[in-house]
Amino acid sequence: MTQDEARWKAVCDRDVAQNGVFIYAVKTTGIFCLPSCSSRQAKRENVDFYETVRQAQKAGFRACKRCLPDQFGTSPQVDVIRTACEDLQNLETPPDLETLAQTAGLSPAHFQKVFKKIVGLSPKRYAMAVRKQRLLRDLNLSDSVTNAIYDAGYSSSSRAYADMGTQGLSPKNRQSGGRGEVVRFATAKSDLGEIVVGATERGICLVEFSTKGEQLLKTHFPLAELKPADADLAGEVVEIVSQINQPRAGLSLPLDIQGTAFQERVWQALQDIPLGKTVSYAQLATAIGQPTAARAVASACAKNSLAVVVPCHRVVRGTGELSGYKWGVDRKQALLNLESKVKKTNK
């Protein structure tokens, strides 16, 4: 992946961790933005990248009034955190929390709090994301999985396999497009339609309302080996169907969540919405510390492939109206109606 390709991916993901790393400008509007800007996504052919605000301004672009890229980094705290991000990105051995805090002139606890407020991730999570992205890039460029692992900054292959396990594919399987990965699956009928459930050894990786079953799994995991459900997955499918038919609080299933760092933050926040409650996209964006990222939050919700267990159906428009739902607005309304009844019963 080239630098521009990596930057474009960051723009598509609205990756807040890349704020301060580069600026992107849209030729058709004459505006430049931060990577995390929640404005409508431009076409790739209309986008240029710049290292600094000054470069974008010299090229004739003006600052976006939504994300205010010309004001990013104007506070001492932001400058300190930007330096820390650069160290985490560029140093062969990422500094630990104590070292980062000492460089910033802050206590470790205060540094951690400031870092998470500005970046949206803890320093440790940010460093893990950087290293994982470097590994994904190197796997596409290297002929050797082992070389890619150590070039990305991992001290052992076991750590790399553990990190990549959270994305549902080991480094070797990732390099080969998922070949060799085992995904067990089952279909079941619920009151709101048939569902298909898939799971790796790490947890449930797919829950969708669909009548296509195995065909849908092959679309999501084209090179994986598909196997029928074992006893553990069969029990989990029963729990999911029960959650659809008779919703209850406290559902806890092992999940193999696969997404970008931003998407994972949104999906985690979705799981924190109480049964019988709804929030707006703007409220959810605020909850993850990105109040201007409502569009990006909506995009992350749309990419959720774990229906009901990651309850994106509980997010609505600011007016309270239902917005689009991957599995149908009528089904979204039905889920909310069922959950609302449970809430009233428990009062």
Coordinates of C-alpha atoms in Angstrom, one line a residue:
M1 CA 0.0 0.0 0.0
T2 CA 1.5 3.4 -1.0
Q3 CA 1.5 6.4 1.3
D4 CA -1.4 8.0 -0.6
E5 CA -3.4 4.8 -0.5
A6 CA -2.9 4.6 3.3
R7 CA -3.9 8.2 3.6
W8 CA -7.0 7.7 1.5
K9 CA -8.0 4.8 3.7
A10 CA -7.6 7.0 6.8
V11 CA -9.9 9.6 5.2
C12 CA -12.5 6.9 4.3
D13 CA -12.3 5.6 7.9
R14 CA -12.3 9.2 9.3
D15 CA -9.3 8.1 11.4
V16 CA -8.9 10.6 14.2
A17 CA -5.4 9.1 15.0
Q18 CA -4.2 10.6 11.7
N19 CA -5.2 14.2 12.6
G20 CA -2.0 16.2 12.6
V21 CA -0.2 13.7 10.4
F22 CA -1.5 15.0 7.1
I23 CA -4.1 17.3 5.6
Y24 CA -6.4 16.4 2.6
A25 CA -7.8 18.9 0.2
V26 CA -10.8 18.6 -2.1
K27 CA -10.2 20.2 -5.5
T28 CA -13.9 20.6 -6.4
T29 CA -14.7 22.6 -3.2
G30 CA -11.3 24.3 -2.6
I31 CA -11.4 23.2 1.0
F32 CA -8.9 21.3 3.1
C33 CA -9.7 19.1 6.1
L34 CA -8.4 16.9 8.9
P35 CA -8.6 13.1 8.1
S36 CA -11.4 12.7 10.7
C37 CA -13.6 15.4 9.2
S38 CA -17.3 14.3 9.1
S39 CA -18.1 16.2 5.9
R40 CA -19.5 14.3 2.9
Q41 CA -16.7 12.1 1.5
A42 CA -15.2 13.4 -1.8
K43 CA -14.3 11.2 -4.8
R44 CA -10.7 10.0 -4.7
E45 CA -9.8 11.7 -7.9
N46 CA -10.7 15.0 -6.4
V47 CA -8.5 14.7 -3.4
D48 CA -4.9 15.8 -2.8
F49 CA -2.7 15.3 0.3
Y50 CA -0.5 17.8 2.1
E51 CA 1.9 17.5 5.0
T52 CA 0.9 20.8 6.7
V53 CA -1.9 23.4 6.8
R54 CA 0.5 25.9 5.3
Q55 CA 1.2 23.8 2.2
A56 CA -2.6 23.4 1.6
Q57 CA -3.0 27.2 2.0
K58 CA -0.2 27.9 -0.4
A59 CA -1.9 25.7 -2.9
G60 CA -5.0 27.9 -2.8
F61 CA -7.2 25.9 -0.4
R62 CA -9.1 27.3 2.5
A63 CA -9.8 25.6 5.9
C64 CA -12.9 23.6 6.5
K65 CA -15.3 25.3 8.9
R66 CA -16.5 22.0 10.2
C67 CA -13.3 20.4 11.4
L68 CA -11.2 23.6 11.7
P69 CA -7.9 22.1 10.5
D70 CA -6.1 25.5 10.7
Q71 CA -6.8 25.5 14.5
F72 CA -5.7 21.9 15.1
G73 CA -2.5 21.9 17.1
T74 CA -2.7 25.5 18.3
S75 CA -2.9 24.5 22.0
P76 CA 0.2 23.4 23.9
Q77 CA -1.6 20.1 24.9
V78 CA -2.3 19.2 21.3
D79 CA 1.3 19.9 20.3
V80 CA 2.5 17.6 23.0
I81 CA 0.1 14.8 22.0
R82 CA 1.0 15.2 18.4
T83 CA 4.7 14.8 19.2
A84 CA 3.8 11.7 21.2
C85 CA 1.9 10.3 18.2
E86 CA 4.9 10.9 16.0
D87 CA 7.1 9.0 18.4
L88 CA 4.7 6.1 18.6
Q89 CA 4.5 6.0 14.8
N90 CA 8.2 6.5 13.9
L91 CA 10.4 5.1 16.7
E92 CA 11.5 1.5 16.1
T93 CA 10.7 0.7 19.8
P94 CA 7.6 2.6 20.8
P95 CA 8.1 4.4 24.1
D96 CA 6.1 3.3 27.2
L97 CA 3.6 5.5 29.0
E98 CA 6.1 6.7 31.6
T99 CA 8.6 7.8 28.9
L100 CA 5.9 9.6 26.9
A101 CA 4.6 11.3 30.0
Q102 CA 8.1 12.4 31.0
T103 CA 8.8 13.8 27.6
A104 CA 5.5 15.7 27.8
G105 CA 6.3 17.0 31.3
L106 CA 3.1 15.4 32.7
S107 CA 2.4 12.7 35.2
P108 CA 1.6 9.3 33.5
A109 CA -2.1 9.5 34.7
H110 CA -2.6 13.0 33.4
F111 CA -0.8 12.3 30.1
Q112 CA -3.0 9.2 29.6
K113 CA -6.2 11.3 30.2
V114 CA -5.1 14.1 27.9
F115 CA -4.0 11.7 25.2
K116 CA -7.2 9.8 25.2
K117 CA -9.3 13.0 25.1
I118 CA -7.5 14.3 22.1
V119 CA -6.8 11.1 20.1
G120 CA -9.7 9.0 21.2
L121 CA -7.6 6.0 22.1
S122 CA -5.2 5.3 25.0
P123 CA -1.5 5.5 24.1
K124 CA -1.3 1.7 24.3
R125 CA -4.2 1.2 22.0
Y126 CA -2.8 3.8 19.6
A127 CA 0.6 2.1 19.5
M128 CA -1.1 -1.2 18.9
A129 CA -3.2 0.2 16.0
V130 CA -0.1 1.8 14.5
R131 CA 1.8 -1.5 14.7
K132 CA -1.1 -3.5 13.3
Q133 CA -1.5 -1.1 10.4
R134 CA 2.2 -1.4 9.7
L135 CA 1.9 -5.2 9.7
L136 CA -1.1 -5.2 7.3
R137 CA 0.9 -3.0 5.0
D138 CA 4.1 -5.1 5.2
L139 CA 2.2 -8.3 4.7
N140 CA 1.1 -7.0 1.2
L141 CA 4.7 -6.1 0.4
S142 CA 6.8 -8.9 1.9
D143 CA 7.3 -12.4 0.6
S144 CA 7.9 -13.6 4.2
V145 CA 5.3 -13.5 6.9
T146 CA 8.1 -13.6 9.5
N147 CA 10.0 -10.7 8.0
A148 CA 6.8 -8.6 7.9
I149 CA 6.1 -9.4 11.6
Y150 CA 9.5 -8.2 12.7
D151 CA 9.7 -5.3 10.3
A152 CA 6.4 -4.0 11.7
G153 CA 8.0 -3.8 15.2
Y154 CA 6.8 -7.0 16.8
S155 CA 9.2 -8.7 19.2
S156 CA 7.7 -12.1 18.6
S157 CA 5.4 -13.8 16.1
S158 CA 3.1 -14.9 18.9
R159 CA 2.3 -11.2 19.8
A160 CA 1.6 -10.5 16.1
Y161 CA -0.7 -13.5 15.8
A162 CA -2.5 -12.4 19.0
D163 CA -3.0 -8.9 17.7
M164 CA -4.2 -10.0 14.3
G165 CA -6.5 -12.5 16.0
T166 CA -8.8 -9.6 16.9
Q167 CA -9.4 -9.1 13.2
G168 CA -10.4 -12.7 12.6
L169 CA -7.4 -13.6 10.5
S170 CA -3.9 -14.5 11.5
P171 CA -1.0 -12.8 9.6
K172 CA -0.5 -15.8 7.5
N173 CA -4.1 -16.2 6.6
R174 CA -4.4 -12.4 6.1
Q175 CA -1.6 -12.6 3.5
S176 CA -3.3 -15.4 1.7
G177 CA -6.7 -13.8 1.7
G178 CA -8.1 -15.8 4.6
R179 CA -7.2 -19.3 3.2
G180 CA -7.1 -21.8 6.0
E181 CA -9.3 -19.9 8.4
V182 CA -12.1 -22.0 9.8
V183 CA -15.5 -20.3 10.1
R184 CA -18.3 -22.4 11.6
F185 CA -21.9 -21.4 10.7
A186 CA -25.5 -22.1 11.4
T187 CA -28.9 -20.7 10.2
A188 CA -31.9 -20.4 12.4
K189 CA -35.4 -18.9 12.3
S190 CA -36.5 -16.0 14.5
D191 CA -39.7 -14.1 14.8
L192 CA -38.2 -11.4 12.6
G193 CA -36.8 -13.7 9.9
E194 CA -34.1 -16.2 9.3
I195 CA -30.6 -15.4 10.5
V196 CA -27.2 -16.7 9.6
V197 CA -24.4 -16.8 12.3
G198 CA -20.7 -17.4 11.7
A199 CA -17.9 -17.8 14.2
T200 CA -14.2 -18.2 14.2
E201 CA -12.4 -19.9 17.2
R202 CA -12.2 -16.5 18.8
G203 CA -15.9 -15.7 18.8
I204 CA -18.9 -14.8 16.7
C205 CA -17.9 -12.8 13.6
L206 CA -21.2 -12.6 11.7
V207 CA -24.9 -12.3 12.6
E208 CA -27.1 -11.3 9.7
F209 CA -30.8 -11.5 8.8
S210 CA -30.7 -13.5 5.6
T211 CA -32.1 -16.5 3.8
K212 CA -28.9 -17.0 1.8
G213 CA -27.1 -18.9 4.6
E214 CA -23.8 -20.4 3.3
Q215 CA -23.8 -18.2 0.2
L216 CA -23.6 -15.1 2.4
L217 CA -20.7 -16.6 4.4
K218 CA -18.8 -17.3 1.2
T219 CA -19.3 -13.6 0.3
H220 CA -17.8 -12.5 3.6
F221 CA -15.1 -15.1 3.9
P222 CA -14.4 -16.3 0.3
L223 CA -11.2 -18.3 1.1
A224 CA -12.1 -19.6 4.5
E225 CA -13.1 -23.2 5.2
L226 CA -16.8 -23.2 6.2
K227 CA -17.9 -25.9 8.6
P228 CA -21.3 -26.6 10.3
A229 CA -21.8 -25.3 13.8
D230 CA -20.4 -27.2 16.8
A231 CA -22.2 -27.5 20.1
D232 CA -20.8 -24.2 21.4
L233 CA -22.0 -22.2 18.4
A234 CA -25.4 -24.0 18.4
G235 CA -25.9 -22.8 22.0
E236 CA -24.9 -19.3 21.1
V237 CA -27.3 -19.3 18.1
V238 CA -30.2 -20.2 20.5
E239 CA -29.2 -17.3 22.7
I240 CA -29.2 -14.9 19.7
V241 CA -32.7 -16.1 18.5
S242 CA -34.0 -15.7 22.1
Q243 CA -32.5 -12.2 22.2
I244 CA -34.5 -11.3 19.0
N245 CA -37.7 -12.9 20.1
Q246 CA -37.6 -11.9 23.8
P247 CA -35.0 -9.2 24.3
R248 CA -33.2 -9.1 27.7
A249 CA -30.4 -7.1 29.2
G250 CA -27.1 -8.7 29.9
L251 CA -26.5 -10.7 26.7
S252 CA -22.8 -11.7 26.8
L253 CA -21.3 -13.6 23.9
P254 CA -17.7 -14.0 22.7
L255 CA -17.3 -11.7 19.7
D256 CA -14.7 -11.6 17.0
I257 CA -15.1 -8.0 15.9
Q258 CA -13.4 -7.1 12.7
G259 CA -13.0 -3.4 11.8
T260 CA -10.8 -0.3 12.0
A261 CA -9.9 1.2 15.3
F262 CA -12.6 3.9 14.8
Q263 CA -15.3 1.3 13.9
E264 CA -14.4 -0.8 16.9
R265 CA -14.9 2.2 19.2
V266 CA -18.3 2.8 17.7
W267 CA -19.3 -0.8 17.9
Q268 CA -18.2 -1.0 21.5
A269 CA -20.2 2.1 22.3
L270 CA -23.3 0.5 20.7
Q271 CA -23.0 -2.4 23.2
D272 CA -23.2 0.1 26.0
I273 CA -26.6 1.5 25.0
P274 CA -29.1 0.1 27.5
L275 CA -31.9 -2.2 26.4
G276 CA -35.0 -0.1 25.6
K277 CA -33.0 3.1 25.0
T278 CA -32.1 4.9 21.7
V279 CA -29.5 7.5 21.0
S280 CA -28.8 9.7 18.0
Y281 CA -25.8 9.5 15.8
A282 CA -24.6 12.8 17.2
Q283 CA -25.0 11.5 20.8
L284 CA -23.1 8.4 20.0
A285 CA -20.3 10.5 18.4
T286 CA -20.1 12.6 21.5
A287 CA -20.0 9.4 23.7
I288 CA -16.8 8.2 21.9
G289 CA -15.3 11.7 22.2
Q290 CA -15.8 12.7 18.6
P291 CA -18.8 15.1 18.6
T292 CA -18.2 16.2 15.0
A293 CA -18.1 12.7 13.6
A294 CA -21.8 11.9 13.4
R295 CA -21.5 10.9 9.7
A296 CA -18.5 8.7 10.4
V297 CA -20.5 7.1 13.2
A298 CA -23.4 6.4 10.9
S299 CA -21.0 4.8 8.4
A300 CA -19.6 2.6 11.1
C301 CA -23.1 1.5 12.1
A302 CA -23.9 0.7 8.5
K303 CA -20.8 -1.6 8.3
N304 CA -21.8 -3.5 11.4
S305 CA -22.1 -7.2 10.6
L306 CA -23.2 -8.4 14.0
A307 CA -27.0 -7.7 14.0
V308 CA -28.7 -7.4 17.4
V309 CA -25.6 -8.5 19.4
V310 CA -24.0 -5.2 18.4
P311 CA -27.2 -3.2 18.6
C312 CA -26.9 -0.5 15.9
H313 CA -30.7 -0.6 15.6
R314 CA -30.7 1.5 18.8
V315 CA -29.3 4.5 16.9
V316 CA -31.8 6.9 15.4
R317 CA -31.8 10.4 13.8
G318 CA -31.6 13.5 16.0
T319 CA -35.4 14.0 15.5
G320 CA -36.1 10.5 16.8
E321 CA -37.1 9.2 13.3
L322 CA -35.7 5.9 12.1
S323 CA -32.9 6.1 9.6
G324 CA -31.7 3.4 7.3
Y325 CA -31.0 -0.1 8.6
K326 CA -28.9 -2.7 6.9
W327 CA -31.6 -5.3 7.4
G328 CA -34.6 -3.1 6.8
V329 CA -36.2 -0.2 8.6
D330 CA -39.3 -2.3 9.4
R331 CA -37.2 -4.8 11.2
K332 CA -35.4 -2.0 13.0
Q333 CA -38.8 -0.7 14.2
A334 CA -39.8 -4.2 15.3
L335 CA -36.7 -4.7 17.3
L336 CA -37.2 -1.4 19.1
N337 CA -40.8 -2.1 19.7
L338 CA -39.9 -5.5 21.3
E339 CA -37.2 -3.8 23.5
S340 CA -39.6 -1.0 24.5
K341 CA -42.1 -3.6 25.8
V342 CA -39.5 -5.2 27.9
K343 CA -38.5 -1.8 29.4
K344 CA -42.2 -1.1 30.3
T345 CA -42.6 -4.6 31.8
N346 CA -39.6 -4.1 34.0
K347 CA -40.8 -0.7 35.4

